[in-house]
């Protein structure tokens, strides 16, 4: 009983320390970016990438490009440089790969539960889900916007699995 309570208190202390360190990090205003790139506060840099490797809890990357983009977003936060990442949301994530006994690649696909991912639906000033559209030569592509906080910065993810993009014969 005493060991369990001690372990619980130790965990509570670690969680409290992590919370306070994160609060201090996010509220720090005297950053490199504030001193040398303050003009970007009004107009932050937009970083477009097809994928962002931030953490395995947000499986929207497969390798080098995503890890590089995620590292840029995290480093910008550490420096205090206002940067907004803009990428694509993959509801099915990327597949996990493994080799079978004969050395052939096998893929394991999965579907993410959007409600359990570390992101939120972006909303407009009226509280409605934020949607954007892009006109191409042949059609208009609609996307719902999701947002994830990456330190001081944000990542906006475009989700094109909306009814407007589904052909009438597949609804």
mmCIF file of C-alpha atoms in Angstrom:
data_model
loop_
_atom_site.group_PDB
_atom_site.id
_atom_site.type_symbol
_atom_site.label_atom_id
_atom_site.label_comp_id
_atom_site.label_asym_id
_atom_site.label_seq_id
_atom_site.Cartn_x
_atom_site.Cartn_y
_atom_site.Cartn_z
ATOM 1 C CA UNK A 1 0.000 0.000 0.000
ATOM 2 C CA UNK A 2 2.778 2.448 0.920
ATOM 3 C CA UNK A 3 4.745 1.553 -2.233
ATOM 4 C CA UNK A 4 1.682 2.129 -4.412
ATOM 5 C CA UNK A 5 0.997 5.512 -2.808
ATOM 6 C CA UNK A 6 4.667 6.525 -3.155
ATOM 7 C CA UNK A 7 4.653 5.541 -6.827
ATOM 8 C CA UNK A 8 1.410 7.473 -7.355
ATOM 9 C CA UNK A 9 2.865 10.580 -5.701
ATOM 10 C CA UNK A 10 6.043 10.280 -7.777
ATOM 11 C CA UNK A 11 3.971 10.080 -10.947
ATOM 12 C CA UNK A 12 1.902 13.078 -9.851
ATOM 13 C CA UNK A 13 5.100 15.053 -9.230
ATOM 14 C CA UNK A 14 6.490 14.128 -12.668
ATOM 15 C CA UNK A 15 3.246 15.120 -14.381
ATOM 16 C CA UNK A 16 3.148 18.408 -12.469
ATOM 17 C CA UNK A 17 6.768 19.175 -13.393
ATOM 18 C CA UNK A 18 6.109 18.399 -17.081
ATOM 19 C CA UNK A 19 2.987 20.590 -17.027
ATOM 20 C CA UNK A 20 4.835 23.548 -15.480
ATOM 21 C CA UNK A 21 7.792 23.182 -17.842
ATOM 22 C CA UNK A 22 5.428 23.144 -20.850
ATOM 23 C CA UNK A 23 3.569 26.191 -19.486
ATOM 24 C CA UNK A 24 6.851 28.066 -19.025
ATOM 25 C CA UNK A 25 7.977 27.084 -22.549
ATOM 26 C CA UNK A 26 4.734 28.234 -24.180
ATOM 27 C CA UNK A 27 4.543 31.514 -22.268
ATOM 28 C CA UNK A 28 8.181 32.542 -22.830
ATOM 29 C CA UNK A 29 8.171 35.726 -24.910
ATOM 30 C CA UNK A 30 11.905 36.527 -25.045
ATOM 31 C CA UNK A 31 12.813 34.131 -27.851
ATOM 32 C CA UNK A 32 15.251 34.286 -30.738
ATOM 33 C CA UNK A 33 12.294 34.788 -33.076
ATOM 34 C CA UNK A 34 10.913 37.673 -31.029
ATOM 35 C CA UNK A 35 14.303 39.409 -31.112
ATOM 36 C CA UNK A 36 15.267 38.724 -34.740
ATOM 37 C CA UNK A 37 12.083 37.922 -36.647
ATOM 38 C CA UNK A 38 9.395 39.854 -34.809
ATOM 39 C CA UNK A 39 7.854 41.072 -38.050
ATOM 40 C CA UNK A 40 6.695 37.501 -38.693
ATOM 41 C CA UNK A 41 4.237 37.695 -35.784
ATOM 42 C CA UNK A 42 1.832 39.637 -38.003
ATOM 43 C CA UNK A 43 2.440 37.442 -41.051
ATOM 44 C CA UNK A 44 3.839 34.028 -40.089
ATOM 45 C CA UNK A 45 5.729 31.793 -42.463
ATOM 46 C CA UNK A 46 3.614 29.079 -44.110
ATOM 47 C CA UNK A 47 5.342 25.728 -44.531
ATOM 48 C CA UNK A 48 3.624 23.407 -47.003
ATOM 49 C CA UNK A 49 4.408 19.700 -46.970
ATOM 50 C CA UNK A 50 2.510 16.564 -47.950
ATOM 51 C CA UNK A 51 3.378 15.039 -44.575
ATOM 52 C CA UNK A 52 4.583 16.067 -41.118
ATOM 53 C CA UNK A 53 6.337 13.600 -38.839
ATOM 54 C CA UNK A 54 5.675 14.935 -35.362
ATOM 55 C CA UNK A 55 4.925 11.862 -33.293
ATOM 56 C CA UNK A 56 3.587 8.361 -33.825
ATOM 57 C CA UNK A 57 0.301 9.465 -32.237
ATOM 58 C CA UNK A 58 -0.395 11.436 -35.438
ATOM 59 C CA UNK A 59 0.396 8.895 -38.198
ATOM 60 C CA UNK A 60 0.534 11.201 -41.225
ATOM 61 C CA UNK A 61 4.101 10.563 -42.370
ATOM 62 C CA UNK A 62 6.128 7.741 -43.800
ATOM 63 C CA UNK A 63 9.724 8.809 -43.650
ATOM 64 C CA UNK A 64 12.337 11.429 -44.389
ATOM 65 C CA UNK A 65 10.240 14.216 -45.900
ATOM 66 C CA UNK A 66 7.705 14.060 -43.080
ATOM 67 C CA UNK A 67 10.355 13.896 -40.361
ATOM 68 C CA UNK A 68 12.181 16.874 -41.891
ATOM 69 C CA UNK A 69 8.959 18.914 -42.086
ATOM 70 C CA UNK A 70 8.031 17.980 -38.516
ATOM 71 C CA UNK A 71 11.503 18.914 -37.287
ATOM 72 C CA UNK A 72 11.246 22.318 -39.002
ATOM 73 C CA UNK A 73 7.930 22.970 -37.275
ATOM 74 C CA UNK A 74 9.302 21.928 -33.861
ATOM 75 C CA UNK A 75 12.558 23.881 -34.291
ATOM 76 C CA UNK A 76 10.644 27.010 -35.308
ATOM 77 C CA UNK A 77 8.612 26.672 -32.117
ATOM 78 C CA UNK A 78 11.778 26.320 -30.035
ATOM 79 C CA UNK A 79 13.214 29.458 -31.640
ATOM 80 C CA UNK A 80 9.948 31.358 -31.316
ATOM 81 C CA UNK A 81 9.646 31.798 -35.085
ATOM 82 C CA UNK A 82 5.968 32.042 -36.077
ATOM 83 C CA UNK A 83 5.411 29.249 -38.572
ATOM 84 C CA UNK A 84 2.212 27.508 -39.657
ATOM 85 C CA UNK A 85 2.512 24.062 -41.186
ATOM 86 C CA UNK A 86 -0.042 23.165 -43.851
ATOM 87 C CA UNK A 87 -0.377 19.558 -44.893
ATOM 88 C CA UNK A 88 -2.750 16.736 -45.729
ATOM 89 C CA UNK A 89 -4.679 14.576 -43.306
ATOM 90 C CA UNK A 90 -4.637 10.888 -44.147
ATOM 91 C CA UNK A 91 -7.530 9.175 -42.364
ATOM 92 C CA UNK A 92 -5.975 5.795 -43.084
ATOM 93 C CA UNK A 93 -2.520 7.007 -42.146
ATOM 94 C CA UNK A 94 0.449 5.463 -43.826
ATOM 95 C CA UNK A 95 0.794 1.722 -43.853
ATOM 96 C CA UNK A 96 3.193 -0.061 -41.561
ATOM 97 C CA UNK A 97 5.569 -2.294 -43.385
ATOM 98 C CA UNK A 98 7.247 -5.509 -42.393
ATOM 99 C CA UNK A 99 9.074 -8.329 -44.105
ATOM 100 C CA UNK A 100 7.579 -11.796 -44.276
ATOM 101 C CA UNK A 101 9.619 -15.000 -43.805
ATOM 102 C CA UNK A 102 10.603 -14.905 -47.499
ATOM 103 C CA UNK A 103 11.845 -11.315 -47.305
ATOM 104 C CA UNK A 104 8.892 -9.753 -49.129
ATOM 105 C CA UNK A 105 7.397 -6.478 -47.929
ATOM 106 C CA UNK A 106 3.963 -6.769 -46.369
ATOM 107 C CA UNK A 107 1.770 -3.760 -45.642
ATOM 108 C CA UNK A 108 -0.565 -3.361 -42.690
ATOM 109 C CA UNK A 109 -3.139 -0.619 -43.225
ATOM 110 C CA UNK A 110 -5.139 0.933 -40.444
ATOM 111 C CA UNK A 111 -7.818 3.583 -40.024
ATOM 112 C CA UNK A 112 -7.242 6.363 -37.509
ATOM 113 C CA UNK A 113 -9.970 7.233 -35.041
ATOM 114 C CA UNK A 114 -10.119 10.988 -35.619
ATOM 115 C CA UNK A 115 -11.538 11.532 -32.144
ATOM 116 C CA UNK A 116 -8.444 10.026 -30.530
ATOM 117 C CA UNK A 117 -5.840 11.964 -32.510
ATOM 118 C CA UNK A 118 -4.072 15.003 -31.000
ATOM 119 C CA UNK A 119 -5.881 17.490 -33.224
ATOM 120 C CA UNK A 120 -9.129 19.423 -33.308
ATOM 121 C CA UNK A 121 -11.568 20.421 -36.007
ATOM 122 C CA UNK A 122 -10.937 24.043 -36.977
ATOM 123 C CA UNK A 123 -14.018 26.230 -36.767
ATOM 124 C CA UNK A 124 -14.936 29.569 -38.282
ATOM 125 C CA UNK A 125 -16.025 32.631 -36.323
ATOM 126 C CA UNK A 126 -19.563 31.211 -36.158
ATOM 127 C CA UNK A 127 -18.397 27.912 -34.685
ATOM 128 C CA UNK A 128 -19.016 25.925 -37.883
ATOM 129 C CA UNK A 129 -16.374 23.488 -39.191
ATOM 130 C CA UNK A 130 -13.893 25.389 -41.331
ATOM 131 C CA UNK A 131 -13.908 24.341 -44.975
ATOM 132 C CA UNK A 132 -11.712 25.446 -47.854
ATOM 133 C CA UNK A 133 -12.029 24.763 -51.549
ATOM 134 C CA UNK A 134 -9.554 24.706 -54.401
ATOM 135 C CA UNK A 135 -10.739 25.056 -57.975
ATOM 136 C CA UNK A 136 -8.918 22.911 -60.531
ATOM 137 C CA UNK A 137 -9.475 22.775 -64.300
ATOM 138 C CA UNK A 138 -12.014 19.985 -63.988
ATOM 139 C CA UNK A 139 -13.619 20.462 -60.586
ATOM 140 C CA UNK A 140 -13.495 21.980 -57.154
ATOM 141 C CA UNK A 141 -11.873 20.055 -54.303
ATOM 142 C CA UNK A 142 -13.242 20.702 -50.827
ATOM 143 C CA UNK A 143 -11.417 20.050 -47.576
ATOM 144 C CA UNK A 144 -12.243 20.263 -43.911
ATOM 145 C CA UNK A 145 -9.497 21.808 -41.797
ATOM 146 C CA UNK A 146 -8.042 20.213 -38.669
ATOM 147 C CA UNK A 147 -5.522 21.865 -36.394
ATOM 148 C CA UNK A 148 -2.807 20.512 -34.121
ATOM 149 C CA UNK A 149 -0.626 22.535 -31.781
ATOM 150 C CA UNK A 150 3.099 22.034 -32.164
ATOM 151 C CA UNK A 151 4.609 23.963 -29.305
ATOM 152 C CA UNK A 152 4.024 27.650 -30.055
ATOM 153 C CA UNK A 153 3.036 26.943 -33.639
ATOM 154 C CA UNK A 154 0.162 25.246 -35.426
ATOM 155 C CA UNK A 155 -0.246 22.590 -38.040
ATOM 156 C CA UNK A 156 -3.285 22.795 -40.307
ATOM 157 C CA UNK A 157 -4.311 19.536 -41.938
ATOM 158 C CA UNK A 158 -6.631 19.364 -44.933
ATOM 159 C CA UNK A 159 -9.071 16.446 -44.960
ATOM 160 C CA UNK A 160 -10.649 15.838 -48.364
ATOM 161 C CA UNK A 161 -12.908 12.995 -47.227
ATOM 162 C CA UNK A 162 -15.983 15.212 -47.298
ATOM 163 C CA UNK A 163 -19.290 14.493 -49.064
ATOM 164 C CA UNK A 164 -18.706 17.187 -51.709
ATOM 165 C CA UNK A 165 -15.770 15.179 -53.098
ATOM 166 C CA UNK A 166 -17.645 11.886 -53.368
ATOM 167 C CA UNK A 167 -19.162 11.164 -56.800
ATOM 168 C CA UNK A 168 -22.962 10.974 -56.740
ATOM 169 C CA UNK A 169 -22.946 7.293 -57.744
ATOM 170 C CA UNK A 170 -20.797 6.390 -54.696
ATOM 171 C CA UNK A 171 -22.841 8.214 -52.025
#
